Amino acid sequence: MTERSATRGMAHASSTDGTLARTAATDRVSDDARSVPEATVARLALYLRVLTTLVEAKTATVSSEELAAAAGVGSAKLRKDLSFLGSNGTRGVGYDVSRLASRIEHALGLNHRHRVALVGAGNLGHALAGYDGFAERGFTVTALFDNDHARVGERVGELVVRHLDELDRVCVELDISIGVVATPAAAAQSVCDRLVASGVRCILNFAPIVLQVPDTVDVRKVDLAVEMQVLSFHVARRAAKQVRTTQNGTVVVP
Amino acid sequence: MTERSATRGMAHASSTDGTLARTAATDRVSDDARSVPEATVARLALYLRVLTTLVEAKTATVSSEELAAAAGVGSAKLRKDLSFLGSNGTRGVGYDVSRLASRIEHALGLNHRHRVALVGAGNLGHALAGYDGFAERGFTVTALFDNDHARVGERVGELVVRHLDELDRVCVELDISIGVVATPAAAAQSVCDRLVASGVRCILNFAPIVLQVPDTVDVRKVDLAVEMQVLSFHVARRAAKQVRTTQNGTVVVP
DNA sequence: TACTGTGAAAGAATTCACAGCC
DNA sequence: GGCTGTGAATTCTTTCACAGTA
């Protein structure tokens, strides 16, 4: 029932009344990925991006201090994060850039490509379909759907817009693992339901509503208005402090 | 120096070496906003959206249980969140919908409009410029900039694309309070620097790099690739569990 | 020497559970 | 009876600081 907001992160799902979450989230999966805290997972993706630029710059090794600065986190936090991968730096030297990069890739499940279905071919859909960052990280946008018959058949990059009615069939045929909802709010829940019915178990939601899904499905949400409102809060807080500051005559450290 | 990722949330900023964060984040601002935890701020925006739909549906009151379910959180968490606003429900009844909505609006600083400058008029820029959610929440996209002379002068909704060279002047003239960076990675840092130089102190960054800013500036980041990678991690974890499950012959609760 | 990896301490966020009020 | 508001308990996350090692 629950949806995981983009600004937080929690284990699997929780039922409506709040009872019983995380089926077995904390037990370790034997193979290789130890139980990695949610907060750490999000940062691993960040480190990976920095590492990729280092690989391109032919940098061979990097210290936790350097990598942390480039990623905008503290070095202790970075080391702790990496330690969950049972990671392998060299004391006195640092981390082997490409080795660490592939370790993280593996931990995040990026060692094989993911097929992505994108629903909603409006402005946002176009932007997402053309977003290089997806392809670079192993995500292939394989299908693009829209409700609007006028848009069906339109070419967007390498894709052709299909009608929503094909969604169920195409998702199964193409073995889609991730669905992206970029529709208006009104359509989002029904699109989501169809994705779930087609076997899609991971959804990235851009629509400004909270999607209701069964416990077996993971939803992440990107909410632009929420991001802006958090900024607004900080503007307001800053303004309030300004006022108090001038009243006191004290100056806040610049 | 630090950047606040979209998936976490931390106080003001921390210097490169990790020393000394949050200037005075925990002290209360006299006027009205008590120190509200970062995690709570993000959720308040969410509650507000649900409340808005309730207002439209002419619902007069709502219980914490109902509101929490609609927002996809537990009811205890919701009540705790609201309690930071010194909030005002009625025991045995619930919350007055419109009263609570305006309380939250006030706490988030949404009681007056924010002028937003958007930099980058590519696909994403277009999508953002046309995003209704901004206007609905009091954010007016007031200016739109691009580097590319070919795009300057193009109309996007009510806006006309201006050249980046005008950024400094226009930001000051229009008293922009929030800047949105929707440029390619290569241009992002320099755009950010110019925004900061023009007095913009809150930035929403869509470019896939970590922006370096002075402590006085707040950055929030939306990173689409990171969101996808977190999903990928869950796909992988799920797959690993599947395997183990079949090995054991046990079936995980559906 | 310069750096990693990690226990142990500190700090946030979440959840519980119940007193208090309508 | 039903529901809010909140201390106290719990769990998650970050930070510290240092033992250990190439």
XYZ file of C-alpha atoms (C1' of nucleotides) in Angstrom:
552
model
C 0.000 0.000 0.000
C 2.806 2.333 0.773
C 4.787 4.394 -1.596
C 8.384 5.255 -1.068
C 8.959 8.933 -1.519
C 11.970 10.215 -3.329
C 13.012 12.132 -0.313
C 13.096 9.248 2.049
C 13.629 5.580 1.706
C 12.192 2.633 3.489
C 12.007 -1.068 3.118
C 9.550 -2.989 1.134
C 6.098 -1.762 1.957
C 3.723 -1.479 4.832
C 0.083 -2.313 4.974
C -2.568 0.309 5.428
C -2.771 0.135 9.168
C 0.956 0.340 9.625
C 1.381 -3.220 10.822
C 4.139 -5.433 9.616
C 6.541 -4.068 7.102
C 9.676 -5.448 5.528
C 9.138 -9.096 4.808
C 12.751 -10.025 5.272
C 14.571 -6.853 4.476
C 17.246 -7.131 7.109
C 18.374 -10.680 6.530
C 21.366 -11.041 4.316
C 21.154 -12.420 0.868
C 23.724 -15.142 0.722
C 25.277 -14.518 -2.657
C 27.020 -11.198 -2.424
C 24.926 -8.190 -1.516
C 24.984 -7.894 2.251
C 22.105 -5.979 3.744
C 22.874 -2.483 2.619
C 21.073 0.393 4.369
C 18.650 2.256 2.132
C 20.425 5.538 2.696
C 23.633 3.947 1.525
C 22.097 2.534 -1.656
C 21.144 5.996 -2.839
C 24.658 7.280 -2.249
C 26.306 4.351 -3.984
C 24.660 5.518 -7.184
C 26.184 8.905 -6.581
C 29.668 7.553 -5.987
C 29.364 5.508 -9.123
C 28.774 8.591 -11.178
C 31.829 10.309 -9.789
C 33.882 7.180 -10.357
C 32.753 7.055 -13.964
C 34.114 10.520 -14.598
C 37.357 9.466 -12.919
C 37.595 6.427 -15.166
C 37.163 8.689 -18.176
C 39.895 10.946 -16.830
C 42.156 7.884 -16.591
C 42.540 8.296 -12.848
C 43.779 5.010 -11.426
C 43.220 5.435 -7.704
C 41.323 7.764 -5.441
C 41.288 8.303 -1.692
C 38.132 8.345 0.395
C 38.791 11.999 1.060
C 38.891 12.922 -2.628
C 35.952 10.797 -3.636
C 33.882 12.070 -0.748
C 34.599 15.695 -1.611
C 33.554 15.133 -5.219
C 30.355 13.467 -4.097
C 29.609 16.107 -1.485
C 29.655 13.842 1.575
C 31.990 13.309 4.513
C 34.838 10.848 4.065
C 33.865 8.739 7.067
C 30.407 8.259 5.678
C 31.821 7.246 2.346
C 34.109 4.664 3.905
C 31.293 3.250 5.967
C 29.090 3.070 2.892
C 31.716 1.227 0.922
C 32.366 -1.126 3.791
C 28.892 -2.598 3.254
C 30.121 -3.936 -0.051
C 32.866 -5.715 1.877
C 34.836 -3.319 -0.171
C 38.417 -3.337 -1.169
C 40.568 -0.278 -0.928
C 44.240 -0.408 -0.132
C 45.359 1.125 3.127
C 47.836 3.893 2.631
C 46.841 4.177 -1.034
C 43.125 4.466 -1.673
C 40.635 2.762 -3.963
C 41.257 1.357 -7.400
C 38.845 3.427 -9.433
C 37.674 0.918 -12.003
C 37.598 -1.937 -9.543
C 35.437 0.022 -7.147
C 33.188 1.177 -9.966
C 32.428 -2.350 -11.048
C 31.867 -3.456 -7.473
C 29.238 -0.796 -7.041
C 27.683 -1.580 -10.405
C 27.365 -5.162 -9.365
C 25.884 -4.326 -5.994
C 23.273 -2.107 -7.629
C 22.360 -4.789 -10.132
C 23.628 -2.738 -13.046
C 25.673 -5.587 -14.472
C 22.865 -6.419 -16.845
C 20.610 -4.021 -18.696
C 17.106 -3.148 -17.572
C 14.282 -2.737 -20.008
C 12.151 0.268 -19.176
C 8.642 1.139 -20.296
C 7.761 4.806 -20.259
C 4.116 5.811 -20.054
C 3.145 9.335 -21.054
C 4.632 11.004 -24.118
C 4.073 14.607 -23.079
C 6.842 17.087 -22.381
C 8.151 15.110 -19.489
C 7.928 11.851 -21.399
C 9.947 13.358 -24.207
C 12.528 14.653 -21.795
C 12.843 11.271 -20.130
C 12.957 9.369 -23.410
C 15.836 11.532 -24.522
C 17.705 11.463 -21.241
C 21.230 10.156 -21.809
C 21.764 9.309 -18.190
C 19.496 6.299 -18.503
C 21.325 4.634 -21.352
C 24.678 5.326 -19.738
C 23.651 3.407 -16.669
C 22.254 0.346 -18.337
C 18.631 1.365 -18.661
C 17.109 0.949 -22.095
C 13.832 2.689 -22.693
C 12.227 -0.057 -24.726
C 8.667 1.134 -25.114
C 6.785 4.410 -24.947
C 3.036 4.627 -24.470
C 0.419 7.318 -24.578
C -3.284 7.559 -24.185
C -3.759 10.097 -26.925
C -4.444 8.584 -30.350
C -3.097 11.725 -31.977
C 0.319 10.988 -30.532
C 0.423 7.298 -31.344
C 2.885 6.591 -34.117
C 4.964 9.682 -33.405
C 8.683 9.044 -33.383
C 10.610 10.036 -30.267
C 14.273 9.320 -30.738
C 14.462 5.655 -31.665
C 11.050 4.879 -30.280
C 7.580 5.037 -31.705
C 4.718 5.975 -29.410
C 2.288 3.101 -28.892
C -1.206 3.273 -27.615
C -1.874 2.468 -24.001
C -4.018 -0.492 -25.013
C -0.895 -2.315 -26.093
C 0.730 -1.867 -22.722
C -0.174 -5.195 -21.221
C 0.878 -7.236 -24.229
C 4.083 -5.308 -24.925
C 5.284 -5.327 -21.321
C 5.054 -9.076 -21.218
C 6.583 -9.587 -24.653
C 9.515 -7.281 -24.045
C 10.026 -8.462 -20.482
C 9.919 -4.972 -19.020
C 11.371 -4.766 -15.516
C 10.829 -1.086 -14.723
C 7.875 1.153 -15.504
C 8.032 4.946 -15.500
C 4.799 6.844 -15.013
C 4.948 10.296 -16.594
C 1.248 10.895 -17.072
C -1.060 13.508 -15.559
C -2.268 12.709 -12.063
C -5.692 11.597 -13.216
C -4.343 8.756 -15.339
C -1.532 7.634 -13.086
C -3.255 5.128 -10.837
C -4.906 3.263 -13.686
C -1.648 3.163 -15.644
C 0.080 1.902 -12.538
C -2.485 -0.849 -12.088
C -1.971 -1.998 -15.641
C 1.777 -2.032 -15.253
C 1.430 -4.128 -12.131
C -1.011 -6.464 -13.850
C 1.557 -6.907 -16.613
C 4.119 -8.095 -14.127
C 6.114 -4.894 -13.665
C 7.334 -4.785 -10.083
C 9.337 -1.564 -9.990
C 7.808 1.785 -10.786
C 9.191 5.281 -10.925
C 6.360 7.756 -10.506
C 6.449 11.374 -11.650
C 2.740 11.990 -11.266
C 1.792 14.065 -8.235
C -0.249 11.431 -6.483
C 0.552 8.579 -4.144
C 0.189 5.342 -6.047
C -1.457 2.440 -4.289
C 0.263 -0.819 -5.086
C 0.464 -4.313 -3.585
C 3.324 -5.125 -1.231
C 5.183 -6.958 -3.934
C 5.747 -3.799 -5.930
C 8.331 -1.096 -5.319
C 7.443 2.469 -6.095
C 9.759 5.431 -6.056
C 8.442 8.874 -6.518
C 9.913 12.033 -7.942
C 7.842 14.998 -6.988
C 9.019 18.279 -8.394
C 6.566 20.340 -6.419
C 7.741 18.739 -3.185
C 11.328 19.592 -3.980
C 10.375 23.175 -4.619
C 8.388 23.372 -1.424
C 11.294 22.115 0.618
C 13.354 24.897 -0.900
C 10.586 27.318 -0.102
C 10.745 26.229 3.507
C 14.427 27.045 3.567
C 13.849 30.441 1.979
C 11.291 31.164 4.672
C 13.513 29.925 7.477
C 16.369 32.022 6.194
C 14.159 35.071 5.965
C 12.935 34.567 9.527
C 16.495 34.291 10.747
C 17.462 37.451 8.885
C 14.786 39.333 10.736
C 15.825 38.010 14.086
C 19.403 38.754 13.237
C 18.847 42.386 12.451
C 16.781 42.726 15.600
C 19.629 41.423 17.680
C 22.170 43.374 15.745
C 24.277 40.237 15.536
C 25.557 39.006 12.239
C 25.296 35.368 11.272
C 28.538 33.821 10.115
C 28.699 34.428 6.376
C 30.151 23.061 -0.070
C 27.739 20.278 0.325
C 24.768 19.463 -1.792
C 21.567 18.050 -0.407
C 20.553 15.046 -2.389
C 16.962 14.480 -3.310
C 16.984 11.226 -1.488
C 18.185 12.486 1.813
C 18.060 15.731 3.635
C 20.459 17.505 5.877
C 20.881 20.859 7.413
C 22.536 23.807 6.018
C 25.839 22.775 4.605
C 29.114 21.280 5.663
C 32.572 22.351 4.710
C 34.788 20.226 2.566
C 36.524 18.399 5.364
C 33.301 17.472 7.066
C 33.744 19.777 10.043
C 30.965 21.862 11.412
C 27.620 21.710 9.770
C 24.291 23.378 10.472
C 24.969 26.918 11.512
C 21.999 27.123 13.822
C 19.598 24.613 12.421
C 18.283 23.262 15.679
C 17.473 26.489 17.428
C 13.922 27.608 17.147
C 12.895 30.557 15.123
C 10.854 32.696 17.428
C 8.031 33.708 15.146
C 6.155 30.570 14.363
C 8.062 27.777 12.692
C 9.486 25.586 15.421
C 12.513 23.551 14.411
C 10.966 21.070 12.046
C 12.994 17.950 11.175
C 14.064 17.820 7.543
C 12.282 14.549 6.986
C 9.093 16.107 8.232
C 9.364 19.110 5.934
C 9.337 16.878 2.882
C 6.275 15.054 4.102
C 4.389 18.241 4.938
C 4.458 19.066 1.248
C 2.917 15.691 0.603
C 0.163 16.124 3.168
C -0.595 19.498 1.708
C -1.261 17.982 -1.678
C -3.663 15.455 -0.247
C -5.388 18.168 1.743
C -5.805 20.241 -1.394
C -7.706 17.433 -3.076
C -9.837 17.104 0.058
C -10.626 20.805 0.002
C -11.719 20.453 -3.611
C -13.910 17.519 -2.610
C -15.506 19.719 0.073
C -14.376 17.420 2.840
C -14.533 19.327 6.103
C -12.561 17.138 8.473
C -10.170 14.256 8.214
C -8.676 11.867 10.766
C -4.984 11.157 11.036
C -5.723 7.611 9.941
C -7.424 8.700 6.723
C -4.945 11.399 5.849
C -2.035 9.094 6.558
C -3.439 6.358 4.343
C -3.901 8.794 1.480
C -0.362 10.034 1.871
C 1.066 6.553 2.199
C 2.553 6.919 5.671
C 1.723 5.589 9.118
C -0.762 7.559 11.194
C 1.578 7.933 14.159
C 4.189 9.483 11.935
C 1.666 11.861 10.513
C 0.523 12.996 13.930
C 4.086 13.496 15.061
C 4.836 15.494 11.929
C 1.864 17.738 12.456
C 2.717 18.216 16.098
C 5.812 20.154 15.040
C 3.501 22.827 13.711
C 1.996 23.023 17.182
C -0.901 21.789 15.222
C -4.524 21.871 15.969
C -6.713 18.878 15.463
C -9.715 18.134 17.619
C -9.574 15.008 19.755
C -12.305 12.603 18.949
C -12.933 14.355 15.632
C -9.858 14.909 13.495
C -8.374 17.831 11.630
C -10.193 20.696 9.994
C -9.086 20.287 6.405
C -8.770 23.868 5.261
C -7.373 25.065 8.563
C -4.662 22.420 8.474
C -3.912 23.150 4.839
C -3.248 26.792 5.497
C -1.169 25.989 8.544
C 1.091 23.826 6.443
C 1.223 26.383 3.646
C 2.348 28.950 6.136
C 4.951 26.688 7.677
C 6.406 25.959 4.256
C 6.529 29.609 3.339
C 3.982 29.207 0.587
C 1.908 32.130 1.754
C 3.609 34.378 -0.759
C 4.665 33.534 -4.285
C 8.185 32.615 -5.273
C 9.745 33.801 -8.482
C 11.688 31.088 -10.215
C 14.347 31.304 -12.909
C 14.760 28.251 -15.087
C 18.028 27.721 -16.889
C 18.147 25.332 -19.825
C 15.387 25.293 -22.429
C 15.904 21.753 -23.676
C 13.367 18.970 -23.325
C 13.541 19.028 -19.585
C 13.355 22.805 -19.467
C 10.234 22.716 -21.584
C 8.687 20.096 -19.372
C 9.433 22.107 -16.257
C 8.251 25.380 -17.752
C 4.936 23.746 -18.548
C 4.554 21.945 -15.259
C 1.273 22.907 -13.621
C 2.316 21.739 -10.213
C 4.575 24.756 -9.833
C 1.958 27.391 -10.410
C -0.519 25.593 -8.207
C 1.833 25.817 -5.284
C 2.783 29.427 -5.598
C 5.849 29.138 -7.789
C 5.930 31.396 -10.820
C 8.481 30.603 -13.460
C 9.447 34.149 -14.258
C 12.419 33.751 -16.562
C 13.832 31.090 -18.858
C 17.407 31.089 -20.091
C 19.433 29.167 -22.577
C 22.949 29.191 -23.869
C 22.016 28.466 -27.455
C 21.454 31.572 -29.559
C 19.213 29.557 -31.862
C 16.769 29.068 -29.025
C 16.772 32.617 -27.732
C 13.498 34.337 -28.522
C 11.547 31.083 -28.721
C 8.238 31.182 -26.902
C 7.603 28.546 -24.268
C 4.150 28.957 -22.807
C 4.026 32.537 -21.577
C 7.771 32.898 -21.494
C 10.355 33.899 -24.030
C 13.756 32.258 -23.896
C 16.493 34.725 -22.989
C 20.185 34.350 -23.495
C 22.299 33.278 -20.569
C 24.201 36.578 -20.716
C 21.140 38.303 -19.370
C 20.931 36.014 -16.367
C 22.728 38.218 -13.885
C 20.816 41.358 -14.720
C 17.398 39.701 -14.975
C 17.731 37.757 -11.733
C 18.418 40.928 -9.835
C 15.719 42.929 -11.594
C 13.015 40.310 -11.124
C 14.103 39.457 -7.601
C 14.375 35.745 -8.310
C 14.423 33.606 -5.172
C 14.817 30.124 -6.640
C 16.936 28.954 -9.547
C 16.371 25.700 -11.407
C 19.311 24.208 -13.275
C 18.160 22.046 -16.176
C 21.275 22.219 -18.315
C 23.668 19.482 -19.403
C 26.243 18.523 -16.801
C 29.028 20.452 -18.479
C 27.288 23.800 -18.127
C 25.732 23.283 -14.718
C 28.491 24.489 -12.412
C 29.067 27.710 -14.297
C 25.336 28.415 -14.455
C 25.126 27.726 -10.754
C 27.972 30.128 -10.037
C 26.228 32.857 -11.965
C 22.964 32.260 -10.145
C 24.752 32.502 -6.840
C 26.554 35.652 -7.938
C 23.169 37.154 -8.813
C 21.944 36.583 -5.285
C 19.956 33.392 -5.769
C 20.251 31.327 -2.620
C 18.107 28.299 -3.373
C 18.809 26.026 -6.301
C 17.098 22.951 -7.620
C 19.570 20.953 -9.686
C 18.626 18.446 -12.367
C 22.084 18.153 -13.848
C 23.897 14.951 -12.964
C 26.762 16.539 -11.095
C 27.276 17.688 -7.536
C 27.244 21.458 -7.495
C 29.756 23.238 -5.337
C 28.229 26.228 -3.595
C 29.027 28.429 -0.598
C 27.454 27.581 2.751
C 24.896 30.299 2.345
C 23.240 28.562 -0.569
C 20.823 25.654 -0.436
C 20.915 23.101 -3.207
C 18.489 20.269 -3.739
C 19.110 17.733 -6.373
C 16.853 15.580 -8.474
C 18.793 12.800 -10.072
C 16.788 10.603 -12.354
C 19.553 8.095 -12.864
C 19.955 7.689 -9.114
C 16.271 6.964 -8.712
C 16.467 4.328 -11.404
C 19.529 2.772 -9.846
C 17.862 2.467 -6.494
C 15.052 0.629 -8.233
C 17.597 -1.536 -9.968
C 19.008 -2.467 -6.587
C 15.582 -3.618 -5.484
C 15.095 -5.629 -8.654
C 18.411 -7.326 -8.000
C 17.650 -7.980 -4.354
C 14.304 -9.414 -5.240
C 15.871 -11.653 -7.875
C 18.480 -12.892 -5.404
C 15.793 -13.725 -2.906
C 13.806 -15.591 -5.537
C 16.798 -17.790 -6.203
C 17.407 -18.537 -2.574
C 13.760 -19.232 -2.110
C 13.574 -21.872 -4.804
C 16.729 -23.454 -3.468
C 15.207 -23.824 -0.041
C 11.900 -24.870 -1.415
C 10.263 -22.365 0.910
C 7.893 -19.782 -0.390
C 8.153 -16.163 0.637
C 4.903 -14.615 1.760
C 3.272 -13.196 -1.356
C 53.481 7.502 6.516
C 49.009 7.773 4.615
C 45.186 5.620 4.257
C 41.283 2.125 4.965
C 37.925 -0.420 7.683
C 35.182 -0.571 11.788
C 33.668 -0.839 16.576
C 31.532 2.221 19.630
C 29.204 6.777 20.699
C 26.089 10.256 19.301
C 22.291 11.881 16.919
C 17.849 11.537 13.962
C 13.792 9.476 12.677
C 10.289 6.225 13.482
C 7.194 3.561 16.132
C 4.760 2.388 20.306
C 1.427 3.055 23.586
C -1.286 5.682 26.342
C -2.881 9.933 28.870
C -6.068 13.455 27.930
C -9.852 15.588 25.646
C -14.233 16.144 22.905
C -15.973 5.921 21.868
C -12.942 7.791 19.037
C -9.141 10.471 18.084
C -5.219 13.679 18.968
C -0.772 14.871 20.972
C 3.377 13.221 22.978
C 6.871 11.145 26.154
C 9.492 6.908 26.015
C 11.416 2.953 23.527
C 13.289 1.502 19.350
C 15.537 1.471 15.144
C 18.253 3.666 11.593
C 21.982 6.831 10.301
C 25.910 9.539 10.967
C 30.084 10.717 13.180
C 34.179 9.837 15.861
C 38.464 8.013 16.612
C 41.758 4.682 16.210
C 43.651 -0.090 15.361
C 45.630 -2.129 11.523
C 48.042 -2.450 7.165
C 50.276 -1.776 2.590
